[in-house]
Amino acid sequence: QVQLVESGGGLVQAGGSLRLSCAASNSGHTFSSYVMGWFRQAPGKEREFVAAISWRGGATYYGDLVKGRFTISRDNAKNTVYLQMNSLKPEDTAVYYCAAQPATSNKYDYWGQGTQVTVSS
């Protein structure tokens, strides 16, 4: 069972930056084969896609609301994926979740517990 643990959330002023990390454990040597994604959910709203990165990092995908401001990256040697968030806005306030999609699956099978990001105006 893969375990994902997010960190790096916190309180930041609008226009500021944060970097989230997601460390995978119990993945053995398979982390590098996972597609990794970030999602977020604000109170009273549906969970939404933020970003995803292919298993080697050669392809990245972003939600329209974060494109140009957020950057996803990964370090397979450290079993970690990152989300660099710049030019943060109050509407970015949400719980951010990391997720992993194994190569044998067509969905995200593993989820972290989430980390809170709060952007003040």
Coordinates of N, CA and C in Angstrom, one line a residue:
Q1 N 0.8 -1.2 0.0 CA 0.0 0.0 0.0 C 0.9 1.2 0.0
V2 N 0.8 2.0 -1.0 CA 1.5 3.3 -1.1 C 1.0 4.3 -0.2
Q3 N 1.8 5.0 0.5 CA 1.4 6.1 1.4 C 2.0 7.4 0.9
L4 N 1.1 8.4 0.9 CA 1.5 9.7 0.4 C 1.4 10.7 1.5
V5 N 2.4 11.5 1.8 CA 2.3 12.5 2.8 C 2.7 13.9 2.3
E6 N 1.7 14.8 2.3 CA 2.0 16.1 1.8 C 2.5 17.0 3.0
S7 N 3.3 18.0 2.6 CA 3.8 19.0 3.5 C 4.0 20.3 2.8
G8 N 4.2 21.4 3.5 CA 4.5 22.6 2.9 C 3.4 23.6 2.9
G9 N 2.2 23.2 3.3 CA 1.1 24.2 3.3 C 1.3 25.2 4.4
G10 N 0.4 26.2 4.4 CA 0.5 27.2 5.4 C -0.3 28.4 5.0
L11 N 0.0 29.5 5.7 CA -0.7 30.8 5.5 C 0.3 31.7 4.8
V12 N -0.2 32.3 3.7 CA 0.6 33.2 2.9 C -0.2 34.4 2.4
Q13 N 0.4 35.5 2.2 CA -0.4 36.7 1.7 C -0.5 36.6 0.2
A14 N -1.5 37.2 -0.3 CA -1.8 37.2 -1.8 C -0.5 37.7 -2.5
G15 N -0.2 37.1 -3.6 CA 1.0 37.4 -4.3 C 2.3 36.6 -3.9
G16 N 2.1 35.9 -2.8 CA 3.3 35.2 -2.2 C 3.4 33.8 -2.9
S17 N 4.3 33.0 -2.4 CA 4.6 31.7 -2.9 C 4.7 30.6 -1.8
L18 N 4.4 29.4 -2.2 CA 4.6 28.2 -1.3 C 5.0 27.1 -2.2
R19 N 5.8 26.2 -1.6 CA 6.1 24.9 -2.3 C 5.6 23.8 -1.5
L20 N 4.7 23.0 -2.1 CA 4.2 21.8 -1.5 C 5.1 20.6 -1.9
S21 N 5.2 19.7 -1.0 CA 5.9 18.4 -1.3 C 5.0 17.2 -1.0
C22 N 5.2 16.2 -1.7 CA 4.5 14.9 -1.4 C 5.5 13.8 -1.5
A23 N 5.7 13.1 -0.4 CA 6.6 12.0 -0.3 C 5.9 10.7 -0.3
A24 N 6.3 9.8 -1.1 CA 5.7 8.5 -1.2 C 6.5 7.5 -0.5
S25 N 5.9 6.6 0.3 CA 6.5 5.5 0.9 C 5.8 4.2 0.6
N26 N 6.5 3.1 0.9 CA 6.0 1.8 0.6 C 5.7 1.6 -0.9
S27 N 6.4 2.4 -1.7 CA 6.1 2.2 -3.2 C 7.2 1.4 -3.8
G28 N 8.2 1.0 -3.1 CA 9.3 0.2 -3.6 C 10.0 0.9 -4.7
H29 N 10.2 0.2 -5.8 CA 10.9 0.8 -6.9 C 9.9 1.3 -8.0
T30 N 8.6 1.4 -7.6 CA 7.6 1.7 -8.6 C 7.1 3.1 -8.7
F31 N 7.6 4.0 -7.7 CA 7.2 5.4 -7.7 C 7.5 6.0 -9.1
S32 N 8.6 5.7 -9.7 CA 8.9 6.3 -11.0 C 8.0 5.9 -12.1
S33 N 7.2 4.9 -11.9 CA 6.2 4.5 -12.9 C 4.8 5.1 -12.7
Y34 N 4.6 5.9 -11.6 CA 3.3 6.5 -11.3 C 3.2 7.8 -12.0
V35 N 2.0 8.1 -12.5 CA 1.6 9.5 -12.8 C 1.3 10.1 -11.5
M36 N 1.8 11.3 -11.2 CA 1.5 12.0 -9.9 C 0.7 13.2 -10.2
G37 N -0.3 13.5 -9.3 CA -1.1 14.6 -9.5 C -1.4 15.4 -8.2
W38 N -1.8 16.6 -8.4 CA -2.2 17.5 -7.3 C -3.6 17.9 -7.5
F39 N -4.4 17.8 -6.5 CA -5.8 18.3 -6.5 C -6.0 19.2 -5.3
R40 N -7.1 19.9 -5.4 CA -7.5 20.8 -4.2 C -9.0 20.8 -4.0
Q41 N -9.3 21.1 -2.8 CA -10.8 21.2 -2.5 C -11.0 22.3 -1.5
A42 N -11.7 23.3 -1.9 CA -12.1 24.4 -1.0 C -13.4 24.1 -0.3
P43 N -13.7 24.7 0.8 CA -14.9 24.4 1.6 C -16.1 24.7 0.7
G44 N -17.0 23.7 0.7 CA -18.2 23.8 -0.1 C -18.1 23.7 -1.6
K45 N -16.9 23.3 -2.0 CA -16.7 23.1 -3.5 C -16.3 21.7 -3.8
E46 N -16.4 21.4 -5.0 CA -15.9 20.0 -5.5 C -14.4 20.0 -5.6
R47 N -13.9 18.8 -5.4 CA -12.4 18.7 -5.6 C -12.1 19.0 -7.1
E48 N -11.0 19.7 -7.3 CA -10.6 20.1 -8.7 C -9.2 19.7 -9.0
F49 N -8.9 19.5 -10.2 CA -7.6 19.1 -10.7 C -6.7 20.3 -10.7
V50 N -5.5 20.2 -10.2 CA -4.5 21.3 -10.2 C -3.4 21.0 -11.2
A51 N -2.8 19.9 -11.1 CA -1.6 19.6 -12.0 C -1.3 18.1 -11.9
A52 N -0.6 17.6 -13.0 CA -0.2 16.3 -13.0 C 1.1 16.2 -13.8
I53 N 1.9 15.1 -13.5 CA 3.2 15.0 -14.2 C 3.4 13.5 -14.5
S54 N 3.9 13.3 -15.7 CA 4.1 11.9 -16.2 C 5.2 11.2 -15.4
W55 N 5.4 9.9 -15.6 CA 6.3 9.2 -14.8 C 7.7 9.6 -14.8
R56 N 8.2 10.1 -16.0 CA 9.5 10.6 -16.0 C 9.6 12.1 -15.9
G57 N 8.5 12.8 -15.8 CA 8.5 14.2 -15.7 C 8.5 14.9 -17.1
G58 N 8.4 14.2 -18.2 CA 8.5 14.8 -19.5 C 7.3 15.5 -19.9
A59 N 6.2 15.2 -19.3 CA 4.9 15.8 -19.6 C 4.2 16.3 -18.3
T60 N 3.8 17.6 -18.4 CA 3.0 18.2 -17.3 C 1.7 18.7 -17.8
Y61 N 0.8 18.8 -16.9 CA -0.6 19.2 -17.2 C -1.1 20.1 -16.1
Y62 N -1.8 21.1 -16.4 CA -2.3 22.1 -15.4 C -3.8 22.4 -15.6
G63 N -4.4 22.7 -14.5 CA -5.8 23.2 -14.6 C -5.7 24.7 -15.0
D64 N -6.8 25.1 -15.7 CA -6.8 26.4 -16.3 C -6.6 27.5 -15.2
L65 N -7.0 27.3 -14.0 CA -6.9 28.4 -13.0 C -5.5 28.6 -12.5
V66 N -4.7 27.6 -12.7 CA -3.3 27.7 -12.1 C -2.2 27.8 -13.2
K67 N -2.6 27.6 -14.4 CA -1.6 27.6 -15.5 C -0.9 28.9 -15.5
G68 N 0.5 28.8 -15.6 CA 1.3 30.0 -15.6 C 1.8 30.4 -14.2
R69 N 1.1 29.9 -13.2 CA 1.5 30.3 -11.8 C 2.1 29.1 -11.0
F70 N 1.6 28.0 -11.3 CA 2.0 26.8 -10.5 C 2.9 25.9 -11.4
T71 N 3.9 25.2 -10.8 CA 4.7 24.3 -11.5 C 4.9 23.0 -10.8
I72 N 4.6 21.9 -11.4 CA 4.7 20.6 -10.8 C 6.1 20.0 -11.3
S73 N 6.7 19.3 -10.4 CA 8.0 18.6 -10.7 C 8.1 17.4 -9.8
R74 N 9.1 16.5 -10.1 CA 9.2 15.3 -9.3 C 10.7 14.9 -9.3
D75 N 11.1 14.3 -8.2 CA 12.4 13.7 -8.0 C 12.2 12.2 -7.7
N76 N 12.4 11.4 -8.7 CA 12.1 10.0 -8.5 C 13.1 9.3 -7.6
A77 N 14.3 9.9 -7.5 CA 15.3 9.4 -6.6 C 14.9 9.6 -5.1
K78 N 14.0 10.6 -4.9 CA 13.6 10.9 -3.6 C 12.1 10.4 -3.4
N79 N 11.5 9.8 -4.4 CA 10.1 9.4 -4.3 C 9.2 10.6 -3.9
T80 N 9.5 11.8 -4.5 CA 8.8 13.0 -4.1 C 8.3 13.8 -5.3
V81 N 7.2 14.4 -5.1 CA 6.6 15.3 -6.2 C 6.4 16.6 -5.5
Y82 N 6.6 17.7 -6.3 CA 6.5 19.0 -5.7 C 5.4 19.9 -6.5
L83 N 4.9 20.9 -5.8 CA 4.1 21.8 -6.5 C 4.5 23.2 -6.0
Q84 N 5.2 23.9 -6.9 CA 5.6 25.3 -6.7 C 4.5 26.2 -7.0
M85 N 4.0 27.0 -6.1 CA 2.9 27.9 -6.3 C 3.3 29.3 -6.1
N86 N 3.2 30.1 -7.2 CA 3.6 31.5 -7.2 C 2.4 32.4 -7.5
S87 N 2.5 33.6 -7.2 CA 1.4 34.6 -7.4 C 0.1 34.1 -6.8
L88 N 0.2 33.7 -5.6 CA -1.0 33.1 -5.0 C -2.1 34.1 -4.8
K89 N -3.3 33.6 -5.0 CA -4.5 34.4 -4.8 C -5.4 33.8 -3.7
P90 N -6.3 34.7 -3.1 CA -7.2 34.1 -2.1 C -8.0 33.0 -2.6
E91 N -8.3 32.9 -3.8 CA -9.1 31.8 -4.4 C -8.4 30.5 -4.5
D92 N -7.1 30.6 -4.2 CA -6.3 29.3 -4.2 C -6.4 28.6 -2.8
T93 N -7.0 29.3 -1.9 CA -7.2 28.7 -0.6 C -8.0 27.4 -0.7
A94 N -7.4 26.3 -0.1 CA -8.0 25.0 -0.2 C -7.1 24.0 0.5
V95 N -7.6 22.8 0.7 CA -6.8 21.7 1.1 C -6.3 21.1 -0.2
Y96 N -5.0 20.9 -0.2 CA -4.3 20.4 -1.4 C -3.9 18.9 -1.2
Y97 N -4.3 18.1 -2.1 CA -4.0 16.6 -2.0 C -3.1 16.2 -3.1
C98 N -2.2 15.3 -2.8 CA -1.4 14.6 -3.7 C -2.0 13.2 -4.0
A99 N -1.8 12.8 -5.2 CA -2.4 11.5 -5.6 C -1.5 10.8 -6.6
A100 N -1.6 9.4 -6.6 CA -0.7 8.6 -7.5 C -1.6 7.7 -8.3
Q101 N -1.2 7.6 -9.6 CA -1.9 6.7 -10.5 C -0.9 5.7 -11.0
P102 N -1.0 4.4 -10.6 CA -0.1 3.4 -11.0 C -0.2 3.2 -12.5
A103 N 0.9 2.6 -13.0 CA 0.9 2.4 -14.5 C -0.1 1.4 -14.9
T104 N -0.6 0.6 -14.0 CA -1.6 -0.5 -14.3 C -3.0 0.0 -14.1
S105 N -3.2 1.3 -13.8 CA -4.5 1.8 -13.5 C -4.8 3.0 -14.4
N106 N -6.1 3.3 -14.5 CA -6.5 4.5 -15.3 C -7.1 5.5 -14.4
K107 N -6.8 5.4 -13.1 CA -7.3 6.4 -12.1 C -6.3 6.6 -11.0
Y108 N -6.5 7.6 -10.2 CA -5.6 7.8 -9.1 C -6.1 6.9 -7.9
D109 N -5.2 5.9 -7.6 CA -5.6 4.9 -6.6 C -5.1 5.3 -5.2
Y110 N -4.2 6.2 -5.1 CA -3.6 6.5 -3.8 C -3.7 8.0 -3.6
W111 N -4.1 8.4 -2.3 CA -4.3 9.8 -2.0 C -3.6 10.1 -0.7
G112 N -3.1 11.3 -0.6 CA -2.6 11.7 0.7 C -3.7 12.3 1.6
Q113 N -3.3 12.8 2.8 CA -4.3 13.3 3.7 C -4.6 14.8 3.5
G114 N -3.8 15.4 2.7 CA -4.0 16.8 2.4 C -3.2 17.8 3.3
T115 N -3.0 18.9 2.7 CA -2.3 20.0 3.4 C -3.0 21.3 3.2
Q116 N -3.3 22.1 4.2 CA -4.1 23.3 4.1 C -3.2 24.4 3.5
V117 N -3.7 25.1 2.5 CA -3.1 26.3 2.0 C -4.1 27.5 2.2
T118 N -3.7 28.5 2.8 CA -4.6 29.7 3.1 C -3.9 30.9 2.5
V119 N -4.6 31.6 1.6 CA -4.0 32.8 1.1 C -4.9 34.0 1.5
S120 N -4.2 34.9 2.2 CA -5.0 36.1 2.8 C -4.9 37.2 1.8
S121 N -5.9 38.0 1.8 CA -5.9 39.2 0.8 C -5.3 40.4 1.5

